PDB file of C-alpha atoms in Angstrom:
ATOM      1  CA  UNK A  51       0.000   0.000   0.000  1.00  0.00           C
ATOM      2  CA  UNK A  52       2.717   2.453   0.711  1.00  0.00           C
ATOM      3  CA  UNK A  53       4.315   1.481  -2.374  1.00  0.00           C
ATOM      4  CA  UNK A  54       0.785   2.319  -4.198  1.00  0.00           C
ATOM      5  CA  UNK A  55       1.046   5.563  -2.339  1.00  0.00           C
ATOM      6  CA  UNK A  56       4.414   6.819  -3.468  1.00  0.00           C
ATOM      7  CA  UNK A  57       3.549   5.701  -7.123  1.00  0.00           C
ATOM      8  CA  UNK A  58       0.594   7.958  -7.034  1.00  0.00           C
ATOM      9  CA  UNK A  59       2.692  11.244  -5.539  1.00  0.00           C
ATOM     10  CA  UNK A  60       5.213  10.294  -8.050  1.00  0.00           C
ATOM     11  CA  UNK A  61       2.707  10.392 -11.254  1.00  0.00           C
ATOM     12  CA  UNK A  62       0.684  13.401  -9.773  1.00  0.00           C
ATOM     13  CA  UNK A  63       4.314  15.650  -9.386  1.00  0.00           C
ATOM     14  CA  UNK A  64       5.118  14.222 -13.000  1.00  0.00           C
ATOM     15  CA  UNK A  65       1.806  15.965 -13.938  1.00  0.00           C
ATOM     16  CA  UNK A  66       2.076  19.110 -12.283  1.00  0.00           C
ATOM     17  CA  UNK A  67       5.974  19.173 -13.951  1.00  0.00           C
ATOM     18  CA  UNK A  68       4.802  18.359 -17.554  1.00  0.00           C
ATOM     19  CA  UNK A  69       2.031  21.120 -16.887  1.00  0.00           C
ATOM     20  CA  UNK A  70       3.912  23.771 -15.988  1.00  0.00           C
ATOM     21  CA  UNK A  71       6.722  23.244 -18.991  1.00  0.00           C
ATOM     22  CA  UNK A  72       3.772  23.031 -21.082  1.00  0.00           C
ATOM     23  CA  UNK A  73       2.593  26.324 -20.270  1.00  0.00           C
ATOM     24  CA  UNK A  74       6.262  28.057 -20.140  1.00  0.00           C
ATOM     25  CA  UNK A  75       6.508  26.948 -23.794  1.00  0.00           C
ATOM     26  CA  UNK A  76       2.884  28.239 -24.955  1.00  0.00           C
ATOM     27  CA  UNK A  77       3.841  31.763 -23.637  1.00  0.00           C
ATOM     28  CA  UNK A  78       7.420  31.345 -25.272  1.00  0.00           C
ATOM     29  CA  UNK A  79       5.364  30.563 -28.873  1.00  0.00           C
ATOM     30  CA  UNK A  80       3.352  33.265 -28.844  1.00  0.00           C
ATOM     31  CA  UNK A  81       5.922  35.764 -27.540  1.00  0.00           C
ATOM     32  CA  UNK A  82       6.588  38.226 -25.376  1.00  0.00           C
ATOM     33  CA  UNK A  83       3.724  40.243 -26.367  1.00  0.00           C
ATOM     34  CA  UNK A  84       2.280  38.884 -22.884  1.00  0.00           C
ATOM     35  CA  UNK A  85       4.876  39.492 -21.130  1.00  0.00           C
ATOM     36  CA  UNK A  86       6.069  42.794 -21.896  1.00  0.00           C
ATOM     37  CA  UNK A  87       5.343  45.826 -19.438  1.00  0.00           C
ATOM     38  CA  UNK A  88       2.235  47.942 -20.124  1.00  0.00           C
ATOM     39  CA  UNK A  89       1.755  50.614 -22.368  1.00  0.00           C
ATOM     40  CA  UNK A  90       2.688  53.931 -20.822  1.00  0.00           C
ATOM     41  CA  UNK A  91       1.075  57.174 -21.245  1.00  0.00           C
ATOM     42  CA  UNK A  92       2.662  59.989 -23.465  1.00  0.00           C
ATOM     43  CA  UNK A  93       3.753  62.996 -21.564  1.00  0.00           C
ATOM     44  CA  UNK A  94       2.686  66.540 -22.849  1.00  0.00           C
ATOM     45  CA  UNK A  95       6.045  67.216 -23.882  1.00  0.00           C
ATOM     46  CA  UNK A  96       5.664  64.231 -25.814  1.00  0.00           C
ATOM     47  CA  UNK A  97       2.374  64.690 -26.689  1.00  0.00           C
ATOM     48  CA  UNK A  98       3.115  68.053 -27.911  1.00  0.00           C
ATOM     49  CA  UNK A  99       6.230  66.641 -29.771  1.00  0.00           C
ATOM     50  CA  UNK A 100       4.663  64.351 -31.538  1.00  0.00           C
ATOM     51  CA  UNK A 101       2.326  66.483 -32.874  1.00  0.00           C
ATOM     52  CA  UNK A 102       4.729  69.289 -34.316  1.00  0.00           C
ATOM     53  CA  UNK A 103       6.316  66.101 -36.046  1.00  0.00           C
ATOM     54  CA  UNK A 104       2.745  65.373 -37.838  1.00  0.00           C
ATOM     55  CA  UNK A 105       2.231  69.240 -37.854  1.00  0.00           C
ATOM     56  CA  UNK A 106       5.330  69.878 -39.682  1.00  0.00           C
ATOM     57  CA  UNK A 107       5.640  66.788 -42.148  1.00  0.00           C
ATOM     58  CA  UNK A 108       1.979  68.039 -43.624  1.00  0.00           C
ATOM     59  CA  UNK A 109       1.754  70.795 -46.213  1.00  0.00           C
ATOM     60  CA  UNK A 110      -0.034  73.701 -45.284  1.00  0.00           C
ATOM     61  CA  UNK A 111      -3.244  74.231 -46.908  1.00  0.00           C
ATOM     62  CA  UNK A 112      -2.901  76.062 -50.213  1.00  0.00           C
ATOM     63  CA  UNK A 113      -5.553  78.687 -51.506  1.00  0.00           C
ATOM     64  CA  UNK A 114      -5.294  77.891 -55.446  1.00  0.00           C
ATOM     65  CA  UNK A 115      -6.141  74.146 -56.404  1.00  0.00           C
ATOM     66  CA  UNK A 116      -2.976  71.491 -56.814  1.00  0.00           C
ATOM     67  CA  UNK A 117      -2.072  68.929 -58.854  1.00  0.00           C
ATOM     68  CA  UNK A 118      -3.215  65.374 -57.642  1.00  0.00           C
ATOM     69  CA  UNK A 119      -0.353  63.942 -55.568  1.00  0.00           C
ATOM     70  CA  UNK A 120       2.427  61.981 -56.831  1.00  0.00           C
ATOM     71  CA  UNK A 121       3.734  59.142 -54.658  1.00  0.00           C
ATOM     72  CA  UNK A 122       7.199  60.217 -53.085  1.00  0.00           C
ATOM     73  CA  UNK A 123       9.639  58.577 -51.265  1.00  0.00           C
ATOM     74  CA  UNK A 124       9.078  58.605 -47.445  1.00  0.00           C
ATOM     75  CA  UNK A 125      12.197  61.662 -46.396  1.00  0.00           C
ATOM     76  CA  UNK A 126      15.446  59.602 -44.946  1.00  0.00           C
ATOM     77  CA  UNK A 127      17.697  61.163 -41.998  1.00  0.00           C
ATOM     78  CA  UNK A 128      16.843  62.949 -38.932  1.00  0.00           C
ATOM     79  CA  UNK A 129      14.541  65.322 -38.132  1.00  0.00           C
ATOM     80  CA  UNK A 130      15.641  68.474 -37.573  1.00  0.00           C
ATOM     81  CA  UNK A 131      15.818  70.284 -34.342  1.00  0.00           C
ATOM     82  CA  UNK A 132      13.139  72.541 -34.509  1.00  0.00           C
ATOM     83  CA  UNK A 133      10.234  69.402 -34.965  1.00  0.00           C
ATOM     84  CA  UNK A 134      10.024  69.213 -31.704  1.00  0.00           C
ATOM     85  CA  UNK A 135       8.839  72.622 -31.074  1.00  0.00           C
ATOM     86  CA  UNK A 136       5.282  72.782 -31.890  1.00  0.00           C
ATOM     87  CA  UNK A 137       3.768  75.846 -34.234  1.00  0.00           C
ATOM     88  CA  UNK A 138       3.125  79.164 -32.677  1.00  0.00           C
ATOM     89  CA  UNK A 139      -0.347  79.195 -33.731  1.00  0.00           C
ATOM     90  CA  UNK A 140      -1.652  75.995 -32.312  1.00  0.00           C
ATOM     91  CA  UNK A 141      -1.254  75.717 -27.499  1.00  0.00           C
ATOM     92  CA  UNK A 142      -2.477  73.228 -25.436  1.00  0.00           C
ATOM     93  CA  UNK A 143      -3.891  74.443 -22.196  1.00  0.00           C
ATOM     94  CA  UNK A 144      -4.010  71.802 -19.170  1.00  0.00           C
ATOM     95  CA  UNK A 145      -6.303  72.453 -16.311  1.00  0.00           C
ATOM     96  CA  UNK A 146      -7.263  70.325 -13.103  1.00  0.00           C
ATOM     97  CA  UNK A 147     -10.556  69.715 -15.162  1.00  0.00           C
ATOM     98  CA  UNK A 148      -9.501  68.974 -18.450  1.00  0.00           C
ATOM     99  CA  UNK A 149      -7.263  69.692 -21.391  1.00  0.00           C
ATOM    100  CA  UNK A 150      -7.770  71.923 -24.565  1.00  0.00           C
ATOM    101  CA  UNK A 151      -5.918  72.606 -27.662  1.00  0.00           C
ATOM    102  CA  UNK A 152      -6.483  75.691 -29.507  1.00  0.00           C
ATOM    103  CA  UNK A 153      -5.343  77.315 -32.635  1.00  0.00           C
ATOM    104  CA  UNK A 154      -5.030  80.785 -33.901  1.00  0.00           C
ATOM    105  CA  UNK A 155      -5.490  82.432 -37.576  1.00  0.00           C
ATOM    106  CA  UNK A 156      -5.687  85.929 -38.567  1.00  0.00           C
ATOM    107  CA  UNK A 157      -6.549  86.821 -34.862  1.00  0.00           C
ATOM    108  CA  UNK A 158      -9.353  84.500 -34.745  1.00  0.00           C
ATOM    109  CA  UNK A 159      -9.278  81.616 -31.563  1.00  0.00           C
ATOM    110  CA  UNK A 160     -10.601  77.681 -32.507  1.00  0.00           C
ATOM    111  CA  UNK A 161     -11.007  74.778 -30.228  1.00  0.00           C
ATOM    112  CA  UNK A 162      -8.982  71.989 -31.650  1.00  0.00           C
ATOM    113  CA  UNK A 163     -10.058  69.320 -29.298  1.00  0.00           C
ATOM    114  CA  UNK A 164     -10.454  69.150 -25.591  1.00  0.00           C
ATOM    115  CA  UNK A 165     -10.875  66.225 -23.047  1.00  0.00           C
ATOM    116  CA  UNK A 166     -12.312  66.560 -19.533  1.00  0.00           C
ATOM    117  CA  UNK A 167     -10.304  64.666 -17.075  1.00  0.00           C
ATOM    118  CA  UNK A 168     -11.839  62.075 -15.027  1.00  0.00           C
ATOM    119  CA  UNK A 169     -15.062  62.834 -12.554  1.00  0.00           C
ATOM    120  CA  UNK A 170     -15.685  66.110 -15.633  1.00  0.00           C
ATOM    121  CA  UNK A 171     -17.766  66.649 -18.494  1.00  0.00           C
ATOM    122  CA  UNK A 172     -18.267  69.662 -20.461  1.00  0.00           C
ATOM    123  CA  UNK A 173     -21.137  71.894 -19.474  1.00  0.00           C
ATOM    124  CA  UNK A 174     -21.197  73.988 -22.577  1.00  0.00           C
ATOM    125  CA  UNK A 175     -18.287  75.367 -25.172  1.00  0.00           C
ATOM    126  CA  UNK A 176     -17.640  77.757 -27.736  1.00  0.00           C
ATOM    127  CA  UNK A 177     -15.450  76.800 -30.477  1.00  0.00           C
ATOM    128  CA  UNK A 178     -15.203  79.516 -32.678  1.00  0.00           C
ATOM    129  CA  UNK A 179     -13.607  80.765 -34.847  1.00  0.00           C
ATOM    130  CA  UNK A 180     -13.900  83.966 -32.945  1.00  0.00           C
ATOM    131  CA  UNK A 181     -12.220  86.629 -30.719  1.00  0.00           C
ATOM    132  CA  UNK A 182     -12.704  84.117 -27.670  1.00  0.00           C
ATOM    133  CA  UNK A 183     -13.437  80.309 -27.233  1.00  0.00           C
ATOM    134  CA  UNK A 184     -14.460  78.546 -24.237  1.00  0.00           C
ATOM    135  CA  UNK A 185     -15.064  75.583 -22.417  1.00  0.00           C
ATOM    136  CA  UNK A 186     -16.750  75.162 -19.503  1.00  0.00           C
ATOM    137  CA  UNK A 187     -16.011  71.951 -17.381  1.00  0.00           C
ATOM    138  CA  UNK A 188     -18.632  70.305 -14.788  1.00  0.00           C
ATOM    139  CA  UNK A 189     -17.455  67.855 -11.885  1.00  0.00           C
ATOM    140  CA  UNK A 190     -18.489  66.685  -8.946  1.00  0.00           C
ATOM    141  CA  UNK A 191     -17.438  69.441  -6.974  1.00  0.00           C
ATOM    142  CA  UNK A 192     -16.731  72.173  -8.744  1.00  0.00           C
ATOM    143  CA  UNK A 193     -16.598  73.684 -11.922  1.00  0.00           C
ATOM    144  CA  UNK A 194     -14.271  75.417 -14.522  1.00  0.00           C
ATOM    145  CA  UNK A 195     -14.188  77.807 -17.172  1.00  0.00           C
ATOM    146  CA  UNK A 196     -11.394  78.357 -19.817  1.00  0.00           C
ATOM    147  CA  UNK A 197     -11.267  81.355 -21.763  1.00  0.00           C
ATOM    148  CA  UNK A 198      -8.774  81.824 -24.390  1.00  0.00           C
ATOM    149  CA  UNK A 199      -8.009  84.309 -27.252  1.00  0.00           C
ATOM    150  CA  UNK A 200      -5.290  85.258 -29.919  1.00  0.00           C
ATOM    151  CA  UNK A 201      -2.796  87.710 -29.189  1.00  0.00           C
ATOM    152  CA  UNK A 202      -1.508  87.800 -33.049  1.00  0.00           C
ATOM    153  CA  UNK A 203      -1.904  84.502 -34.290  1.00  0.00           C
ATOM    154  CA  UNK A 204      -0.383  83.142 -30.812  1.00  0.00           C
ATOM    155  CA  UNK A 205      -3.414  81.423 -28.424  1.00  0.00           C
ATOM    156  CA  UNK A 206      -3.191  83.255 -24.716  1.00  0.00           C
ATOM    157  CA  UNK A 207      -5.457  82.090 -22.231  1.00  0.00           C
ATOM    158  CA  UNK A 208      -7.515  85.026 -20.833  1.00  0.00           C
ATOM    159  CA  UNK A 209      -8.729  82.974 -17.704  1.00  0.00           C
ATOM    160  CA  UNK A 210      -9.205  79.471 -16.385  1.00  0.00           C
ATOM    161  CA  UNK A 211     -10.949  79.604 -13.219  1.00  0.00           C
ATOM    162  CA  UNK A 212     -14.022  78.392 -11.274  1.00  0.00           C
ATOM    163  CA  UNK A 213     -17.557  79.055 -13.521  1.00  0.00           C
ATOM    164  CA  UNK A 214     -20.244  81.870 -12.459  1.00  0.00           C
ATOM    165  CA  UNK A 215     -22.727  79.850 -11.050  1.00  0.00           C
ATOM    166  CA  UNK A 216     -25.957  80.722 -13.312  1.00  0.00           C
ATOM    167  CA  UNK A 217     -28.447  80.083 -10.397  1.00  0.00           C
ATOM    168  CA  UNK A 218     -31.205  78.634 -13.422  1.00  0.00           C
ATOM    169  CA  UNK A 219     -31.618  75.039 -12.424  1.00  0.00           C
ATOM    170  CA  UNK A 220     -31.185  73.100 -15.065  1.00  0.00           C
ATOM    171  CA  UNK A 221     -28.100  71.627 -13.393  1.00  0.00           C
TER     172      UNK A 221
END
């Protein structure tokens, strides 16, 4: 019987052996996609990088009509140093309640985009173009406005600040 017994622990260990190489080899098959570290968020600098790399590899608009693009080869060598600084006319602005990104042309302000960060939504906005834009964010606990205008062709933020409360209800 105690023969019977060590057989069994034997096989059973076998098992659990044969298992586990089993399973080191699946994840060596498909990779180390599984394995790797997670994905990390972009910084704004990087954020902001990145996009005065897509900002500056695409041709500015053109008033009279163009030719239908030829294929070119992709450009070889480094970019140069001033990529990474992104155009005058376009500045993200990042508040406690949310980001926005806005451009400027011939004096005139335009949301780009804007996110509210998390526990915000937006009340109400203005995107232009105009003078001013303006987003107003609603959380839990408070709320924000974001007022920004052109000085130029430059965006300057007029104010970011807690929102007027409008005292109508429909909160």
């Amino acid at each position: 019987m105690k023969r019977h017994s060590t057989l069994v622990v034997a096989g059973w260990f076998a098992c659990a052996v044969l298992a586990v190489a089993v399973g080191v080899g699946a994840v060596n098959l498909l990779g180390s996609g599984i394995t790797d570290t997670a994905v990390q968020p972009m910084s704004e600098t990087d954020v902001e990088r990145e996009l005065a790399v897509a900002n500056a590899s695409s041709p500015p608009p053109s008033a009279a009509p163009s030719a239908p693009a030829e294929s070119s080869p992709a450009p070889s060598g480094s970019p140069s140093a001033g990529a990474a600084t992104p155009p005058s006319n376009i500045r993200v602005f990042e508040e406690r309640a949310g980001t926005v990104e806005v451009s400027c042309s011939g004096g005139m302000a335009a949301i780009d985009w804007l996110a509210p960060a998390q526990g915000y939504e937006i009340e109400s906005r203005q995107d232009g173009p105009a003078e001013q834009v303006s987003v107003e964010f609603d959380g839990d606990d408070d709320e924000m406005l974001i007022v920004v205008g052109c000085s130029g062709d430059t965006p300057e933020r007029i104010s970011a600040g807690p929102a007027g409360d409008d005292d109508d209800g429909d909160d």
